[in-house]
XYZ file of N, CA and C in Angstrom:
591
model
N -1.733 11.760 20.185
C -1.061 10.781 19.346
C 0.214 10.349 20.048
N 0.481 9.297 20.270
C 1.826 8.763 20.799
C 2.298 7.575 19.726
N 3.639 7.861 19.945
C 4.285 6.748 19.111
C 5.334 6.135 19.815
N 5.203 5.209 19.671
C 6.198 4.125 20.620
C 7.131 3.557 19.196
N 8.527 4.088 20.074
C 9.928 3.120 19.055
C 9.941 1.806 19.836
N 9.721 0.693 19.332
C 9.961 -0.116 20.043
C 11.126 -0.728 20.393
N 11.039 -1.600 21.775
C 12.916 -2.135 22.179
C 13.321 -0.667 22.601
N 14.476 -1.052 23.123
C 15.185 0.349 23.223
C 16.034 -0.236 24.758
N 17.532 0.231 25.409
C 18.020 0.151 26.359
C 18.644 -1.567 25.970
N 18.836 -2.218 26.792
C 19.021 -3.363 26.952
C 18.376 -4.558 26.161
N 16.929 -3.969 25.569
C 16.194 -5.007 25.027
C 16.353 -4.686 23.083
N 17.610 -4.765 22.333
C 18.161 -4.107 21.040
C 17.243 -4.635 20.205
N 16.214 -5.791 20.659
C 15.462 -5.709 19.050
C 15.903 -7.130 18.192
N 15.715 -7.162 16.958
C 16.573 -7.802 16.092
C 18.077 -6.971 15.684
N 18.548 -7.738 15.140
C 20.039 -7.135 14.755
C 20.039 -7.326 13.399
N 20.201 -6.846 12.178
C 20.824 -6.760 10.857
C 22.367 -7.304 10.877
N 22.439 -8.929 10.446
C 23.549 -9.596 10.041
C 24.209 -8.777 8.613
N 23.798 -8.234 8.029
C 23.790 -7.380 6.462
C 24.357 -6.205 6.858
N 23.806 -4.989 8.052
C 24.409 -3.629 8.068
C 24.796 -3.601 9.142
N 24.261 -4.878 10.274
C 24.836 -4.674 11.782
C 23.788 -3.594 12.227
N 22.781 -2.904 11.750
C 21.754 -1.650 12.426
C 20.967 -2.459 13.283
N 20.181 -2.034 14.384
C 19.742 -2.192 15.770
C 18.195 -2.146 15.488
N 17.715 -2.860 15.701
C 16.381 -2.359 15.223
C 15.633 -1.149 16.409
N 16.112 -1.577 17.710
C 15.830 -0.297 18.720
C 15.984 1.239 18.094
N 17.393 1.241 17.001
C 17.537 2.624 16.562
C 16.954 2.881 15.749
N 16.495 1.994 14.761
C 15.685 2.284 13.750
C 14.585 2.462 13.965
N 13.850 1.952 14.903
C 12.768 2.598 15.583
C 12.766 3.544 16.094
N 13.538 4.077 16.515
C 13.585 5.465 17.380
C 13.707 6.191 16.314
N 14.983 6.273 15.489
C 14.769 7.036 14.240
C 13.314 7.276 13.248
N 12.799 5.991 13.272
C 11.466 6.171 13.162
C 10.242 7.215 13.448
N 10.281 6.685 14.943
C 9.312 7.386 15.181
C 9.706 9.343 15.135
N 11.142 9.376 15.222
C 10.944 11.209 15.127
C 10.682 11.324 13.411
N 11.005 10.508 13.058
C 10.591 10.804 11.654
C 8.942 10.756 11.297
N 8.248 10.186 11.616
C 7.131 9.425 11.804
C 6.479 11.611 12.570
N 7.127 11.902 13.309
C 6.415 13.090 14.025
C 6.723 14.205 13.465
N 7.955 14.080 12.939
C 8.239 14.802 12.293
C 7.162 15.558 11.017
N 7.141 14.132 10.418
C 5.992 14.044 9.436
C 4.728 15.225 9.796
N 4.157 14.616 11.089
C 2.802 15.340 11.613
C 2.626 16.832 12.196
N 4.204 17.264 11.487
C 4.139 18.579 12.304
C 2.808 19.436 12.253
N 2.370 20.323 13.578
C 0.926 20.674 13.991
C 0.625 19.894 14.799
N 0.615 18.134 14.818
C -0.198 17.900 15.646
C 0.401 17.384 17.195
N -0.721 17.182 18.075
C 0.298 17.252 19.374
C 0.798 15.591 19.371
N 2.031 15.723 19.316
C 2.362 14.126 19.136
C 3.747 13.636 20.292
N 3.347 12.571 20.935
C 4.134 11.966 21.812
C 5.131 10.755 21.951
N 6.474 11.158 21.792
C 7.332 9.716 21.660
C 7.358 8.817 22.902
N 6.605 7.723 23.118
C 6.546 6.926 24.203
C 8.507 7.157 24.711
N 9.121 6.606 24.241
C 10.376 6.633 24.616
C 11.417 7.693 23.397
N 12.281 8.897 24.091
C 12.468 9.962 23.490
C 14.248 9.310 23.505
N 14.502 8.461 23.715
C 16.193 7.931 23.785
C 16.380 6.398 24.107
N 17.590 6.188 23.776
C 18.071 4.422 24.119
C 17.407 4.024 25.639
N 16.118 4.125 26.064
C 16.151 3.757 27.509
C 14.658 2.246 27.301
N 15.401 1.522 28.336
C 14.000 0.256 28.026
C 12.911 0.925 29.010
N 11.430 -0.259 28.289
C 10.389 0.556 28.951
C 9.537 -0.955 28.645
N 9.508 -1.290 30.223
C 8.776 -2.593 29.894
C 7.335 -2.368 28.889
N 6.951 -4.010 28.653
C 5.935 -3.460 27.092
C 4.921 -3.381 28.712
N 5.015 -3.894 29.620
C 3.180 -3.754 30.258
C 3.439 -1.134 30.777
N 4.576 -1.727 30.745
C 4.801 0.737 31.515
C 4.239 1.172 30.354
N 4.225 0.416 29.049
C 4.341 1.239 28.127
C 2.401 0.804 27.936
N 1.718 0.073 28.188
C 0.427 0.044 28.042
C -0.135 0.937 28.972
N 0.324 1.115 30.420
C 0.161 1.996 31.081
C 0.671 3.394 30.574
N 1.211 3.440 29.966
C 1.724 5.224 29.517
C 0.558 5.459 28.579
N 0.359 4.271 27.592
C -0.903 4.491 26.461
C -1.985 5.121 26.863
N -2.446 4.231 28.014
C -3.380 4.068 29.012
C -3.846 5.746 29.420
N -2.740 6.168 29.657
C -3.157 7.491 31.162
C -2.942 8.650 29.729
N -2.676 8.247 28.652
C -2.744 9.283 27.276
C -4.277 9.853 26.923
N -4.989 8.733 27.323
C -6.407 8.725 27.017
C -6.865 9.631 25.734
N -7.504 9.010 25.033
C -8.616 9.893 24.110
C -7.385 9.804 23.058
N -6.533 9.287 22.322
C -5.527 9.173 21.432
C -5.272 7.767 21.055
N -4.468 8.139 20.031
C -4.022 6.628 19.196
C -2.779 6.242 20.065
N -2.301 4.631 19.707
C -0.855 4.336 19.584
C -0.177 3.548 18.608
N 0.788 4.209 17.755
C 1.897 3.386 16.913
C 2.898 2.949 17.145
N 3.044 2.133 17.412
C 3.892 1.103 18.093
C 5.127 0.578 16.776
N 6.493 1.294 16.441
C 7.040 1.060 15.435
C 8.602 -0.143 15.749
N 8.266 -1.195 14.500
C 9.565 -2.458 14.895
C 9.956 -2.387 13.218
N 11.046 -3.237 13.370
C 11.343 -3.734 12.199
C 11.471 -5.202 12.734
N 11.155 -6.048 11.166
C 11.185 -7.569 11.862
C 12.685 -8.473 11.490
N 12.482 -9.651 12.003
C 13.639 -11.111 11.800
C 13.048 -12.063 11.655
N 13.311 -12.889 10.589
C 13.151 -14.173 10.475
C 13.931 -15.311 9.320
N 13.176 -16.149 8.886
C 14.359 -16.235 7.173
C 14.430 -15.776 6.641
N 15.902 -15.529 5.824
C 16.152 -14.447 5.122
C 15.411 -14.390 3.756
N 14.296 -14.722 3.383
C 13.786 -14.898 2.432
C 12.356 -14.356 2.517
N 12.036 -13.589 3.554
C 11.060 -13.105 4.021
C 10.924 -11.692 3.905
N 10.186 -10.836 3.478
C 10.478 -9.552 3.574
C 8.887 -8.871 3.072
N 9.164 -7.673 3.510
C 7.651 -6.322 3.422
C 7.318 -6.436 4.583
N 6.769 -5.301 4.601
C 6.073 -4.749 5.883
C 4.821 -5.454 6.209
N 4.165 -5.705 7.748
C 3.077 -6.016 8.152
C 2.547 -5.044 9.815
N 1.328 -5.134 9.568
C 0.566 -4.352 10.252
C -0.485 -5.163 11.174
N 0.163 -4.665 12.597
C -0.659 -5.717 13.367
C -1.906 -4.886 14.112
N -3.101 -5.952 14.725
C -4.158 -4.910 15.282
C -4.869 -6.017 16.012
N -5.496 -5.470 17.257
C -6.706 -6.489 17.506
C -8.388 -5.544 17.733
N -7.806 -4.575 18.622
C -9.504 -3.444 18.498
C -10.010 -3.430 16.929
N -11.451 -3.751 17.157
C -12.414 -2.935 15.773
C -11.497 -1.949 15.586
N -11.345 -0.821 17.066
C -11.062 0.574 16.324
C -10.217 0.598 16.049
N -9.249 -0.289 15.550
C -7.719 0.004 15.275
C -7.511 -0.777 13.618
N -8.985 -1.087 13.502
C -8.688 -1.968 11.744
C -8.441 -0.844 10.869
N -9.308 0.380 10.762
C -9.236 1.075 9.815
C -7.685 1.614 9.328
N -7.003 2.155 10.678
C -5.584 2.604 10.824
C -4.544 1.942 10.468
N -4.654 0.439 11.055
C -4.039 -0.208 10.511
C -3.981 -0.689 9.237
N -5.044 -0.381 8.609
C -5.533 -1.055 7.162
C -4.954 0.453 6.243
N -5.060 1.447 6.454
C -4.321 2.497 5.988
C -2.634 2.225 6.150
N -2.055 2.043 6.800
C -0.896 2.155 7.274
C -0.519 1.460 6.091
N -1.347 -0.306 6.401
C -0.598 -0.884 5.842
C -0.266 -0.897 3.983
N -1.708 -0.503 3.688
C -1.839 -0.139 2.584
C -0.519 1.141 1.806
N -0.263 1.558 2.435
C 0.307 2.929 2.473
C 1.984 2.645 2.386
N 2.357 1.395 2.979
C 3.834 0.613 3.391
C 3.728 0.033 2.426
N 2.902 -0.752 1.635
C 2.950 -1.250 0.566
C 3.001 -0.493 -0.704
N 2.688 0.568 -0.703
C 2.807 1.306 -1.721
C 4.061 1.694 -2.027
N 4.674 1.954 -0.929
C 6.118 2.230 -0.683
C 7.221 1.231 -1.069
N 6.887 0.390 -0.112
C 8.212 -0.617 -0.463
C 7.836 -1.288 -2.143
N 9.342 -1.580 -2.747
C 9.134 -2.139 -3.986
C 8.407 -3.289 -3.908
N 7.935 -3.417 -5.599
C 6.943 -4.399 -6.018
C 7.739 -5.787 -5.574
N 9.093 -6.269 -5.418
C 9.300 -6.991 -5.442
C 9.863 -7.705 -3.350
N 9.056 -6.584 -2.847
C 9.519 -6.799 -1.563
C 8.609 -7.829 -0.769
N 7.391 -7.331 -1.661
C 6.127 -8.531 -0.846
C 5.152 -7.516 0.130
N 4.116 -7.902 0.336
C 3.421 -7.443 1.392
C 3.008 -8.625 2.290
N 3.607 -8.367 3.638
C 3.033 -9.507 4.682
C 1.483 -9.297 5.176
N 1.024 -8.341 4.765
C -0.335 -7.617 4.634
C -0.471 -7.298 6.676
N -1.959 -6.955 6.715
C -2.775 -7.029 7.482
C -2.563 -7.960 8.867
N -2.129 -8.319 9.951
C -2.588 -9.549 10.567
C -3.629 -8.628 12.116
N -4.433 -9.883 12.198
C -4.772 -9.088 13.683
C -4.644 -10.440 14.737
N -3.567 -9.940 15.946
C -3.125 -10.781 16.431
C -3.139 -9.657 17.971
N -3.209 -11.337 19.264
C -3.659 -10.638 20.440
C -2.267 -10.275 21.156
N -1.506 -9.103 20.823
C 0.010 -9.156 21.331
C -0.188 -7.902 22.640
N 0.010 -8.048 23.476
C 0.394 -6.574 24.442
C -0.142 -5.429 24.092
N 0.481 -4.647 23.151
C 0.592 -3.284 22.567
C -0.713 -3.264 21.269
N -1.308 -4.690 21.174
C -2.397 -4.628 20.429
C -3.797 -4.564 21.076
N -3.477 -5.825 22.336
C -5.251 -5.622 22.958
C -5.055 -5.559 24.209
N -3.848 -4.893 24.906
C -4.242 -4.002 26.398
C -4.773 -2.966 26.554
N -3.932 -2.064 25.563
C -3.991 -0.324 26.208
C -5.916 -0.024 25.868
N -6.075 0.710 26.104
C -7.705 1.042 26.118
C -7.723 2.120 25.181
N -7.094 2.732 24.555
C -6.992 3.389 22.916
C -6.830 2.573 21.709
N -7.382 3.174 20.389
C -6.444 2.141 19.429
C -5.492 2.163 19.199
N -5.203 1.250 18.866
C -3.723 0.815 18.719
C -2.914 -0.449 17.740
N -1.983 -0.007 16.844
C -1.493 -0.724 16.425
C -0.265 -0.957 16.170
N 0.478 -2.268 16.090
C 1.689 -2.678 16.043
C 2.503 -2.779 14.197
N 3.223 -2.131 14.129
C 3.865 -2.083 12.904
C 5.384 -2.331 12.350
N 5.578 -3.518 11.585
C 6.538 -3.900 11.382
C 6.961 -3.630 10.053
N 7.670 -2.465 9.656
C 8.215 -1.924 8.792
C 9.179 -2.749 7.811
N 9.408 -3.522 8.330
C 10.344 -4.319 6.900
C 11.348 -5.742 7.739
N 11.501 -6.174 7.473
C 13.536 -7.323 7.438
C 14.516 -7.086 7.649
N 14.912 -7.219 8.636
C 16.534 -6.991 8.922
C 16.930 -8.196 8.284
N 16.621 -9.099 8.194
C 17.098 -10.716 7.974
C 17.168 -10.582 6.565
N 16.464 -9.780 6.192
C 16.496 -10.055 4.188
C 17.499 -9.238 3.999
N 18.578 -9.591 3.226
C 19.591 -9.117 2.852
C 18.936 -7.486 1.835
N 18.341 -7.908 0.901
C 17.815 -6.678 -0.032
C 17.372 -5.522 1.054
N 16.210 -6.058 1.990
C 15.431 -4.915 2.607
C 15.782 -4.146 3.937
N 17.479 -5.374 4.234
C 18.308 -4.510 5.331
C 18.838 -3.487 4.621
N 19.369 -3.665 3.626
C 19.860 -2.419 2.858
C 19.162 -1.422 2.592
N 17.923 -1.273 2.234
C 16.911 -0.356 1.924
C 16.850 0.302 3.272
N 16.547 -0.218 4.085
C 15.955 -0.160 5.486
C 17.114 1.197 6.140
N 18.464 0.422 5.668
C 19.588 1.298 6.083
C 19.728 2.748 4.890
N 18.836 3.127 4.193
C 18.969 4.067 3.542
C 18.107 5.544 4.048
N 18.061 6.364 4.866
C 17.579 7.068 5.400
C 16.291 7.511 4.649
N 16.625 8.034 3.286
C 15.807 8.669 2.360
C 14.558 7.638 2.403
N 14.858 6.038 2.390
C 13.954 5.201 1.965
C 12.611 5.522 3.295
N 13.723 5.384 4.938
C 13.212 5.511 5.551
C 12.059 6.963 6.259
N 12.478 7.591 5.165
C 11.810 8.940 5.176
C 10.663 8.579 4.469
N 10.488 8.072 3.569
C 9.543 7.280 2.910
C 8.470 6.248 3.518
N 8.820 5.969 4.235
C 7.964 4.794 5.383
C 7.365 5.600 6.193
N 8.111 6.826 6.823
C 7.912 7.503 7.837
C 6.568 8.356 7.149
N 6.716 8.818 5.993
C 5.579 9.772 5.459
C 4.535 8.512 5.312
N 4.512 7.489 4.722
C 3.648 6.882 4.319
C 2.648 6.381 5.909
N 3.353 6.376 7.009
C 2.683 6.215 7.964
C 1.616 7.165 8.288
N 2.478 8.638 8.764
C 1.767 9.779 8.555
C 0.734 10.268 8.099
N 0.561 9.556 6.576
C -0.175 9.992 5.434
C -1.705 9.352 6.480
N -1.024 8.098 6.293
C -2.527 7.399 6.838
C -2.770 7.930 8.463
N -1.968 8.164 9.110
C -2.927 8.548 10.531
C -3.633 10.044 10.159
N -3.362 10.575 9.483
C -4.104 11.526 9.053
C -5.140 11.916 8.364
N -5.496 10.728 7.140
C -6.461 10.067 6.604
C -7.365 9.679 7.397
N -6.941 8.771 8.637
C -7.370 8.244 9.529
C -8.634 9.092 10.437
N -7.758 10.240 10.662
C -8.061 11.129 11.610
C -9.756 12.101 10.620
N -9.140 12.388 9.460
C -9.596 13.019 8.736
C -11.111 12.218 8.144
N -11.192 10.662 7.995
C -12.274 10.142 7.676
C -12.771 9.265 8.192
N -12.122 8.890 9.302
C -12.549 7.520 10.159
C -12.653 6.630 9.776
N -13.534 5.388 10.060
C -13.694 4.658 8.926
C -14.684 4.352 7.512
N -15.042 5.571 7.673
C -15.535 5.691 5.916
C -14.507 5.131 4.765
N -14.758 4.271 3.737
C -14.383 3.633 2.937
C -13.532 2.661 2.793
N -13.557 1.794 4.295
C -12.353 0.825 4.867
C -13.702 -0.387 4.529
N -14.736 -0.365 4.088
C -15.475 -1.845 3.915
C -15.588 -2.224 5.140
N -16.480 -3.599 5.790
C -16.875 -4.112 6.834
C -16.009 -4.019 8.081
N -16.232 -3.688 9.172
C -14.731 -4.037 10.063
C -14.917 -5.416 10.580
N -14.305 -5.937 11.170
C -14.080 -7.299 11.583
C -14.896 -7.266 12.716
N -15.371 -8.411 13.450
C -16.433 -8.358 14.443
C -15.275 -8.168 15.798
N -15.921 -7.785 16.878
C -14.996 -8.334 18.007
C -14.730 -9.619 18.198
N -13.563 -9.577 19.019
C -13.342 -11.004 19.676
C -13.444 -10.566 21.429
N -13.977 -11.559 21.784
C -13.905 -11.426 23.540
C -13.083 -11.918 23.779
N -11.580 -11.706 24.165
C -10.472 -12.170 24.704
C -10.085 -11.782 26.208
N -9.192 -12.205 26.728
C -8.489 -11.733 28.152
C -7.220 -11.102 27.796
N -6.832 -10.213 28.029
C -5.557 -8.753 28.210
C -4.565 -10.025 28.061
N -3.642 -9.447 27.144
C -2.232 -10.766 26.614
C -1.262 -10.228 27.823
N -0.836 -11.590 28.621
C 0.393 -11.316 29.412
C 1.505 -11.815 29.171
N 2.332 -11.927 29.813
C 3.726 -12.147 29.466
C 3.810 -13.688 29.366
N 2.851 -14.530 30.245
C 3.301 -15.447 30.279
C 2.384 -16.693 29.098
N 1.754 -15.792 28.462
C 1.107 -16.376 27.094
C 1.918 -17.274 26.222
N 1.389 -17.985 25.287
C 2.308 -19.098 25.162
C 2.453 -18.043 23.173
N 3.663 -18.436 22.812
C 4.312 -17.281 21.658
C 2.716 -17.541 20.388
N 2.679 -16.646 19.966
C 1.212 -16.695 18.937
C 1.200 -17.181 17.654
């Protein structure tokens, strides 16, 4: 199991105009929380401190993990009127996980936060690495309400289990009771110089 904080070093992420928090740290905080969670199992922080890690090192780190998942953890930016968590994916094998996760983030965040649901989109950290893998955007820095939440540790202890819950579910039933999975798509490996999605 590896978990990637995403951003980190030089590349900070979005920024919270509301608490000023980093989204690089909140990811990092994340993910030990996120492992924390899984204590027992053997679990790997792609990046263990503030250091950048280009996204293609970090498909290659996925890569040479072999036979394991990757969670790839952000918080998002956009108008401030936007907010809840969304769960990104492009592998078949990464619908079920992601469809737990996301299910699981929604349960969590309040009724009035929204769910950006599900998307499956062809990003780097979704359809390079050769494990499944999915990209997860935990909440709004930009929304005034859900920067605040976001900045509440306890809440974020809460996100962190609810992730947990499902890779373990995950692990534990595969995809038994996730309904149809989505067909493949035949695409080409997303590079940098792709035009924004």
């Amino acid at each position: 199991m590896l978990i990637d904080a995403g951003h980190g070093g030089k590349d900070n992420g979005a920024r919270s105009s509301i608490t000023g928090a980093l989204e690089k740290d909140l990811a990092l905080d994340m993910a030990r929380r996120v492992r924390g969670e899984l204590s027992g199992w053997n679990v790997s922080l792609l990046r263990g401190g503030d250091q950048f890690i280009d996204l293609d090192d970090r498909v290659a780190i996925a890569n040479r993990q072999g036979g394991g998942v990757l969670v790839s953890l952000h918080f998002n930016s956009g108008p401030s009127h936007i907010r809840g968590p969304e769960t990104y994916y492009w592998r078949v094998d990464s619908y079920s996980l992601a469809s737990r996760i996301q299910r699981n983030l929604t349960a969590v965040a309040p009724g009035e936060s929204g769910n950006r649901g599900l998307v499956r989109r062809r990003l780097r950290l979704t359809r390079n690495p050769e494990i499944p893998c999915v990209l997860v955007e935990c909440g709004y820095l930009s929304n005034p309400a859900e920067a605040r939440r976001v900045n509440d540790s306890g809440y974020r202890q809460k996100l962190a289990r609810a992730i947990a819950d499902a890779i373990r579910e995950q692990s534990a039933r595969g995809d038994a009771g996730m309904g149809p999975l989505p067909p493949p798509i035949n695409a080409p490996m997303s590079r940098p110089t792709d035009a924004p999605e």
